[in-house]
Amino acid sequence: MKKLTVVLMAVSLLTGFAFAGGKKDASSGKLIVGFAQIGQESGWRGAETNSIMFYAGQNLDTIQLHFADAQQKQENQIKAVRSFIQMGVDVIGLAPVVETGWETVLKEAKDAGIPVIFVDRMAKVSDDLYATFIGSDFIDEGMKAAKEMARLLGDNGNVVMLEGTVGASAAIDRQKGFLDEMAKHPNIKIIARQSGDFTRAKGKEVMESFLKSYSKIDGVYADNDDMVLGAIEAIKEAGKKPGTEIKTVSVDGVKGVFEAMVAGEANVTVECNPLLGPQFFDAAKRLKAGEKLPKWIKSEEGVFRRETAAKDIGSRQY
Ligand code: GYE
């Protein structure tokens, strides 16, 4: 905690489009990076932000980080990117909240000669508008989740889906993977789908309404762990048993879900690695040095089940 406080003081923090930090100090020779973060919607995102801040804080002599929190609004992210362009940073990191609507601002970055790294979510733009994407294979995560759900339900039952932010690559592709895989299990019915915006509060709200509308729900799949944690609260408040009567599968691998698995209230989490700080700054350094990077730097991820959660929880870093 102490370390993080030092880091927070050392990097410039921008909330939304508000801009603090001034022109870059070109004489410093440091790698100057602007990072346009989505917000603070989930435990996963908090872990990613910490990973980035921590790495920058450990490398203050070589890295200058300007960090913007867009509070889940694309317009704020666009303003943050524009302010980074104005500052003349060396590299921009962007976690695009949604997939579309980025062409104009990315062309501005390109014209200014500033490479852009997509971090953890993708955007739908042509290859010349970004340098690389560092992140997960969301389709694969969704498929893994569906296989786990089919196993938990013995290939039969009713499933509801709590979906992430509408238009976010992490949500769109996880659902695609989940549904494609589920198509191989015709006795499992997807009876309802709705967005819970990747947050615990909305996940709970949506699950409450599902529980009112459907008397037989055997499984809940969520695009992230936070929403399933909200759903678990809703299920308990409705007098049902999460993890046994209603099985859960979600994506991320945050501590809270491991705790729920240890308590027998959740079943499976498919890992999505948020500890991207080291890879991000490594890529930024290489881009500054003029290197060309592969278009996708993929994260490696596992699947964690309730049966081993008590053992696994000890080695979890987020
Ligand atoms: O799964 C979710 C977060 O973009 C991969 O965003 C990320 C997702 C992550 O809010 O919890």
Short mmCIF file of C-alpha atoms and ligand atoms in Angstrom, two decimals:
data_model
loop_
_atom_site.label_atom_id
_atom_site.label_comp_id
_atom_site.label_asym_id
_atom_site.label_seq_id
_atom_site.Cartn_x
_atom_site.Cartn_y
_atom_site.Cartn_z
CA MET A 1 0.00 0.00 0.00
CA LYS A 2 2.79 2.37 0.97
CA LYS A 3 4.57 1.61 -2.29
CA LEU A 4 1.43 2.32 -4.27
CA THR A 5 0.96 5.68 -2.57
CA VAL A 6 4.48 6.66 -3.61
CA VAL A 7 3.71 5.57 -7.14
CA LEU A 8 0.48 7.54 -7.20
CA MET A 9 2.33 10.66 -6.21
CA ALA A 10 4.96 10.10 -8.85
CA VAL A 11 2.74 9.76 -11.91
CA SER A 12 0.47 12.43 -13.22
CA LEU A 13 -3.15 11.51 -12.73
CA LEU A 14 -5.87 12.68 -15.05
CA THR A 15 -9.48 12.11 -14.28
CA GLY A 16 -11.56 11.95 -17.41
CA PHE A 17 -10.29 14.63 -19.72
CA ALA A 18 -8.99 16.88 -16.92
CA PHE A 19 -5.37 17.31 -17.66
CA ALA A 20 -2.51 17.62 -15.26
CA GLY A 21 1.12 17.21 -16.08
CA GLY A 22 2.08 19.86 -18.61
CA LYS A 23 4.35 19.54 -21.59
CA LYS A 24 6.77 16.68 -21.65
CA ASP A 25 10.30 17.32 -20.57
CA ALA A 26 12.07 16.31 -23.75
CA SER A 27 15.50 16.67 -22.19
CA SER A 28 14.91 13.99 -19.57
CA GLY A 29 15.47 11.12 -21.99
CA LYS A 30 12.78 9.17 -20.20
CA LEU A 31 10.18 7.03 -21.90
CA ILE A 32 7.08 9.23 -21.72
CA VAL A 33 3.82 7.32 -21.79
CA GLY A 34 0.17 8.35 -21.64
CA PHE A 35 -2.30 5.70 -20.52
CA ALA A 36 -6.02 6.15 -21.15
CA GLN A 37 -7.66 3.75 -18.71
CA ILE A 38 -11.35 2.80 -18.90
CA GLY A 39 -12.34 3.36 -15.27
CA GLN A 40 -12.66 1.41 -12.06
CA GLU A 41 -15.56 -0.85 -12.93
CA SER A 42 -14.11 -4.14 -11.66
CA GLY A 43 -11.56 -5.78 -9.41
CA TRP A 44 -9.79 -6.89 -12.57
CA ARG A 45 -9.38 -3.31 -13.72
CA GLY A 46 -8.06 -2.26 -10.33
CA ALA A 47 -5.43 -5.00 -10.58
CA GLU A 48 -4.42 -3.85 -14.04
CA THR A 49 -4.15 -0.21 -12.96
CA ASN A 50 -2.01 -1.25 -9.99
CA SER A 51 0.24 -3.31 -12.24
CA ILE A 52 0.83 -0.33 -14.54
CA MET A 53 1.28 2.19 -11.73
CA PHE A 54 3.56 -0.13 -9.80
CA TYR A 55 5.85 -0.76 -12.75
CA ALA A 56 6.08 2.96 -13.53
CA GLY A 57 6.73 3.69 -9.86
CA GLN A 58 9.56 1.17 -9.75
CA ASN A 59 11.15 2.78 -12.79
CA LEU A 60 10.85 6.48 -12.10
CA ASP A 61 14.34 7.16 -13.41
CA THR A 62 13.44 5.86 -16.88
CA ILE A 63 9.66 6.20 -17.18
CA GLN A 64 7.28 9.13 -16.95
CA LEU A 65 3.64 8.02 -16.86
CA HIS A 66 0.58 10.17 -17.40
CA PHE A 67 -2.51 8.23 -16.37
CA ALA A 68 -6.12 9.13 -17.15
CA ASP A 69 -9.23 7.49 -15.67
CA ALA A 70 -12.13 7.91 -18.11
CA GLN A 71 -14.85 6.74 -15.75
CA GLN A 72 -16.11 4.27 -18.36
CA LYS A 73 -16.87 7.00 -20.91
CA GLN A 74 -15.45 6.84 -24.41
CA GLU A 75 -15.60 10.64 -24.81
CA ASN A 76 -13.30 11.00 -21.78
CA GLN A 77 -10.87 8.48 -23.23
CA ILE A 78 -10.81 10.37 -26.52
CA LYS A 79 -10.09 13.63 -24.68
CA ALA A 80 -7.32 11.94 -22.71
CA VAL A 81 -5.71 10.62 -25.91
CA ARG A 82 -5.89 14.13 -27.41
CA SER A 83 -4.20 15.60 -24.36
CA PHE A 84 -1.43 12.99 -24.63
CA ILE A 85 -0.95 13.93 -28.29
CA GLN A 86 -0.71 17.59 -27.29
CA MET A 87 1.89 16.75 -24.67
CA GLY A 88 3.90 14.92 -27.28
CA VAL A 89 4.27 11.66 -25.33
CA ASP A 90 6.38 8.89 -26.90
CA VAL A 91 3.71 6.17 -26.74
CA ILE A 92 0.00 6.03 -25.89
CA GLY A 93 -1.64 3.10 -24.12
CA LEU A 94 -5.39 2.78 -24.65
CA ALA A 95 -7.86 0.27 -23.19
CA PRO A 96 -10.78 0.96 -25.55
CA VAL A 97 -14.02 0.84 -23.55
CA VAL A 98 -15.93 -0.09 -26.71
CA GLU A 99 -14.74 -1.43 -30.07
CA THR A 100 -15.95 1.31 -32.41
CA GLY A 101 -15.58 5.06 -32.82
CA TRP A 102 -11.81 5.43 -32.59
CA GLU A 103 -10.72 6.24 -36.18
CA THR A 104 -10.57 10.04 -35.88
CA VAL A 105 -8.52 10.28 -32.71
CA LEU A 106 -6.23 7.42 -33.76
CA LYS A 107 -5.55 9.19 -37.07
CA GLU A 108 -4.57 12.24 -35.04
CA ALA A 109 -2.09 10.13 -33.06
CA LYS A 110 -0.75 8.62 -36.26
CA ASP A 111 -0.30 12.05 -37.84
CA ALA A 112 1.60 13.14 -34.73
CA GLY A 113 3.84 10.07 -35.11
CA ILE A 114 2.80 8.59 -31.74
CA PRO A 115 2.33 4.81 -31.68
CA VAL A 116 -0.75 3.48 -29.86
CA ILE A 117 -0.84 0.21 -27.92
CA PHE A 118 -4.26 -1.31 -27.26
CA VAL A 119 -4.19 -2.79 -23.80
CA ASP A 120 -6.60 -5.55 -22.71
CA ARG A 121 -9.45 -4.63 -25.10
CA MET A 122 -9.39 -4.35 -28.87
CA ALA A 123 -10.83 -1.70 -31.18
CA LYS A 124 -12.14 -2.22 -34.70
CA VAL A 125 -9.73 -0.14 -36.75
CA SER A 126 -7.35 -0.75 -39.63
CA ASP A 127 -3.91 -2.14 -38.84
CA ASP A 128 -2.10 1.12 -39.54
CA LEU A 129 -3.87 2.88 -36.66
CA TYR A 130 -2.33 0.85 -33.82
CA ALA A 131 1.02 -0.74 -33.11
CA THR A 132 -0.03 -3.83 -31.14
CA PHE A 133 -2.72 -5.33 -28.93
CA ILE A 134 -1.60 -6.75 -25.58
CA GLY A 135 -4.32 -8.95 -24.14
CA SER A 136 -6.36 -12.09 -24.04
CA ASP A 137 -8.12 -14.35 -26.49
CA PHE A 138 -11.67 -13.55 -25.38
CA ILE A 139 -13.31 -16.04 -27.74
CA ASP A 140 -11.21 -18.79 -26.21
CA GLU A 141 -12.16 -17.62 -22.70
CA GLY A 142 -15.85 -17.80 -23.61
CA MET A 143 -15.42 -21.29 -25.05
CA LYS A 144 -13.61 -22.50 -21.95
CA ALA A 145 -16.41 -21.03 -19.82
CA ALA A 146 -19.07 -22.86 -21.85
CA LYS A 147 -17.24 -26.19 -21.56
CA GLU A 148 -17.10 -25.74 -17.80
CA MET A 149 -20.79 -24.87 -17.64
CA ALA A 150 -21.73 -27.93 -19.72
CA ARG A 151 -19.68 -30.12 -17.39
CA LEU A 152 -21.24 -28.60 -14.26
CA LEU A 153 -24.78 -29.06 -15.59
CA GLY A 154 -24.23 -32.59 -16.87
CA ASP A 155 -25.14 -31.23 -20.29
CA ASN A 156 -28.68 -30.27 -19.34
CA GLY A 157 -30.40 -27.20 -17.90
CA ASN A 158 -31.29 -23.51 -18.11
CA VAL A 159 -28.57 -20.87 -18.20
CA VAL A 160 -28.74 -17.09 -17.85
CA MET A 161 -26.01 -14.77 -19.11
CA LEU A 162 -24.75 -11.60 -17.45
CA GLU A 163 -23.03 -9.66 -20.17
CA GLY A 164 -20.28 -7.05 -19.98
CA THR A 165 -20.37 -3.50 -21.29
CA VAL A 166 -22.35 -3.32 -24.54
CA GLY A 167 -19.94 -2.85 -27.45
CA ALA A 168 -16.80 -3.90 -25.50
CA SER A 169 -14.57 -6.40 -27.29
CA ALA A 170 -14.13 -8.40 -24.07
CA ALA A 171 -17.91 -8.80 -23.85
CA ILE A 172 -18.69 -9.36 -27.53
CA ASP A 173 -16.02 -12.01 -28.03
CA ARG A 174 -16.58 -13.88 -24.76
CA GLN A 175 -20.27 -14.19 -25.64
CA LYS A 176 -19.38 -15.38 -29.13
CA GLY A 177 -17.08 -18.07 -27.72
CA PHE A 178 -19.62 -19.06 -25.09
CA LEU A 179 -22.54 -19.32 -27.49
CA ASP A 180 -20.55 -21.09 -30.25
CA GLU A 181 -19.47 -23.73 -27.77
CA MET A 182 -22.95 -23.98 -26.22
CA ALA A 183 -24.40 -24.71 -29.66
CA LYS A 184 -22.74 -28.13 -29.26
CA HIS A 185 -24.88 -28.76 -26.15
CA PRO A 186 -28.50 -28.57 -27.37
CA ASN A 187 -29.98 -29.65 -24.03
CA ILE A 188 -28.64 -26.54 -22.35
CA LYS A 189 -30.94 -23.59 -22.98
CA ILE A 190 -29.85 -19.96 -22.75
CA ILE A 191 -33.06 -18.52 -21.32
CA ALA A 192 -32.00 -14.88 -20.77
CA ARG A 193 -29.15 -12.47 -21.54
CA GLN A 194 -28.61 -8.94 -20.30
CA SER A 195 -25.74 -6.52 -19.71
CA GLY A 196 -24.54 -5.85 -16.18
CA ASP A 197 -21.85 -3.46 -17.49
CA PHE A 198 -19.02 -5.49 -15.88
CA THR A 199 -19.97 -4.21 -12.39
CA ARG A 200 -20.98 -6.04 -9.25
CA ALA A 201 -23.93 -3.73 -8.53
CA LYS A 202 -25.47 -4.16 -11.98
CA GLY A 203 -24.73 -7.89 -12.00
CA LYS A 204 -26.76 -8.17 -8.82
CA GLU A 205 -29.59 -6.05 -10.20
CA VAL A 206 -29.89 -8.06 -13.42
CA MET A 207 -29.74 -11.39 -11.55
CA GLU A 208 -32.51 -10.21 -9.22
CA SER A 209 -34.75 -9.58 -12.20
CA PHE A 210 -33.83 -12.96 -13.77
CA LEU A 211 -34.71 -14.73 -10.52
CA LYS A 212 -38.10 -13.02 -10.48
CA SER A 213 -38.84 -13.91 -14.11
CA TYR A 214 -37.58 -17.51 -14.24
CA SER A 215 -38.34 -20.19 -11.69
CA LYS A 216 -35.78 -22.67 -13.02
CA ILE A 217 -32.26 -21.33 -13.44
CA ASP A 218 -29.52 -23.97 -13.24
CA GLY A 219 -26.49 -21.92 -14.15
CA VAL A 220 -25.30 -18.35 -14.46
CA TYR A 221 -22.49 -17.40 -16.81
CA ALA A 222 -21.00 -13.90 -16.45
CA ASP A 223 -18.55 -12.07 -18.72
CA ASN A 224 -16.62 -11.13 -15.56
CA ASP A 225 -16.24 -12.17 -11.92
CA ASP A 226 -17.58 -8.95 -10.43
CA MET A 227 -20.99 -9.53 -12.02
CA VAL A 228 -21.07 -13.10 -10.72
CA LEU A 229 -20.23 -11.85 -7.23
CA GLY A 230 -23.25 -9.54 -7.49
CA ALA A 231 -25.35 -12.46 -8.80
CA ILE A 232 -24.28 -14.64 -5.85
CA GLU A 233 -25.66 -12.00 -3.47
CA ALA A 234 -28.94 -11.90 -5.41
CA ILE A 235 -29.23 -15.71 -5.41
CA LYS A 236 -28.68 -15.89 -1.65
CA GLU A 237 -31.18 -13.12 -1.00
CA ALA A 238 -33.71 -15.08 -3.09
CA GLY A 239 -33.20 -18.03 -0.73
CA LYS A 240 -31.29 -20.21 -3.21
CA LYS A 241 -27.84 -21.73 -3.02
CA PRO A 242 -25.21 -20.39 -5.43
CA GLY A 243 -22.58 -22.96 -6.34
CA THR A 244 -24.94 -25.90 -5.83
CA GLU A 245 -28.54 -25.11 -6.86
CA ILE A 246 -27.35 -22.49 -9.33
CA LYS A 247 -23.88 -23.12 -10.76
CA THR A 248 -21.60 -20.23 -11.65
CA VAL A 249 -18.92 -19.74 -14.30
CA SER A 250 -17.27 -16.38 -14.93
CA VAL A 251 -14.11 -14.84 -16.33
CA ASP A 252 -11.16 -12.98 -14.69
CA GLY A 253 -9.86 -14.95 -11.70
CA VAL A 254 -10.07 -12.22 -9.05
CA LYS A 255 -9.59 -12.99 -5.35
CA GLY A 256 -13.28 -12.47 -4.52
CA VAL A 257 -14.31 -15.38 -6.72
CA PHE A 258 -11.66 -17.65 -5.23
CA GLU A 259 -13.05 -16.77 -1.80
CA ALA A 260 -16.56 -17.56 -3.05
CA MET A 261 -15.32 -20.90 -4.45
CA VAL A 262 -13.65 -21.76 -1.14
CA ALA A 263 -16.97 -20.96 0.56
CA GLY A 264 -18.74 -23.28 -1.92
CA GLU A 265 -20.74 -20.44 -3.48
CA ALA A 266 -19.08 -20.26 -6.89
CA ASN A 267 -17.89 -22.99 -9.24
CA VAL A 268 -15.41 -21.89 -11.89
CA THR A 269 -13.43 -18.87 -13.01
CA VAL A 270 -11.62 -18.66 -16.33
CA GLU A 271 -8.47 -16.65 -15.84
CA CYS A 272 -7.85 -13.36 -17.66
CA ASN A 273 -4.51 -11.86 -16.74
CA PRO A 274 -4.61 -8.16 -15.70
CA LEU A 275 -0.94 -7.92 -14.68
CA LEU A 276 0.04 -6.28 -17.94
CA GLY A 277 2.30 -3.49 -16.63
CA PRO A 278 5.66 -5.14 -17.45
CA GLN A 279 4.56 -6.24 -20.94
CA PHE A 280 3.06 -2.86 -21.67
CA PHE A 281 6.15 -0.84 -20.80
CA ASP A 282 8.40 -3.33 -22.56
CA ALA A 283 6.35 -2.89 -25.74
CA ALA A 284 6.37 0.91 -25.31
CA LYS A 285 10.18 0.92 -24.96
CA ARG A 286 10.59 -1.13 -28.11
CA LEU A 287 8.24 1.10 -30.06
CA LYS A 288 10.16 4.17 -28.97
CA ALA A 289 13.32 2.46 -30.21
CA GLY A 290 11.63 2.04 -33.60
CA GLU A 291 11.01 -1.71 -33.38
CA LYS A 292 8.03 -3.29 -35.10
CA LEU A 293 5.92 -5.51 -32.85
CA PRO A 294 3.59 -8.39 -33.59
CA LYS A 295 -0.01 -7.18 -33.90
CA TRP A 296 -1.11 -9.33 -30.94
CA ILE A 297 0.87 -10.05 -27.77
CA LYS A 298 -1.28 -12.78 -26.21
CA SER A 299 -1.76 -13.48 -22.49
CA GLU A 300 -1.56 -17.05 -21.24
CA GLU A 301 -4.40 -18.11 -18.98
CA GLY A 302 -5.83 -21.07 -17.09
CA VAL A 303 -9.13 -22.32 -15.68
CA PHE A 304 -9.70 -22.61 -11.91
CA ARG A 305 -12.32 -24.82 -10.27
CA ARG A 306 -13.88 -24.94 -6.83
CA GLU A 307 -12.24 -28.30 -6.08
CA THR A 308 -8.75 -26.78 -5.96
CA ALA A 309 -9.65 -23.20 -4.95
CA ALA A 310 -8.43 -23.51 -1.35
CA LYS A 311 -4.99 -24.51 -2.64
CA ASP A 312 -4.93 -22.07 -5.58
CA ILE A 313 -5.98 -18.99 -3.61
CA GLY A 314 -2.57 -18.78 -1.93
CA SER A 315 -0.75 -18.14 -5.18
CA ARG A 316 -3.19 -15.60 -6.63
CA GLN A 317 -1.71 -12.13 -7.09
CA TYR A 318 -4.93 -10.20 -7.70
O1 GYE B 1 -12.58 -8.97 -17.84
C1 GYE B 1 -13.45 -7.04 -16.82
C2 GYE B 1 -13.08 -5.62 -16.98
O2 GYE B 1 -11.21 -5.65 -20.58
C3 GYE B 1 -10.40 -7.82 -20.11
O3 GYE B 1 -12.73 -5.50 -18.35
C4 GYE B 1 -11.01 -6.57 -19.58
C5 GYE B 1 -12.33 -6.76 -18.82
C6 GYE B 1 -12.33 -7.65 -17.60
O4 GYE B 1 -13.95 -4.73 -16.51
O5 GYE B 1 -13.54 -7.43 -15.49
#
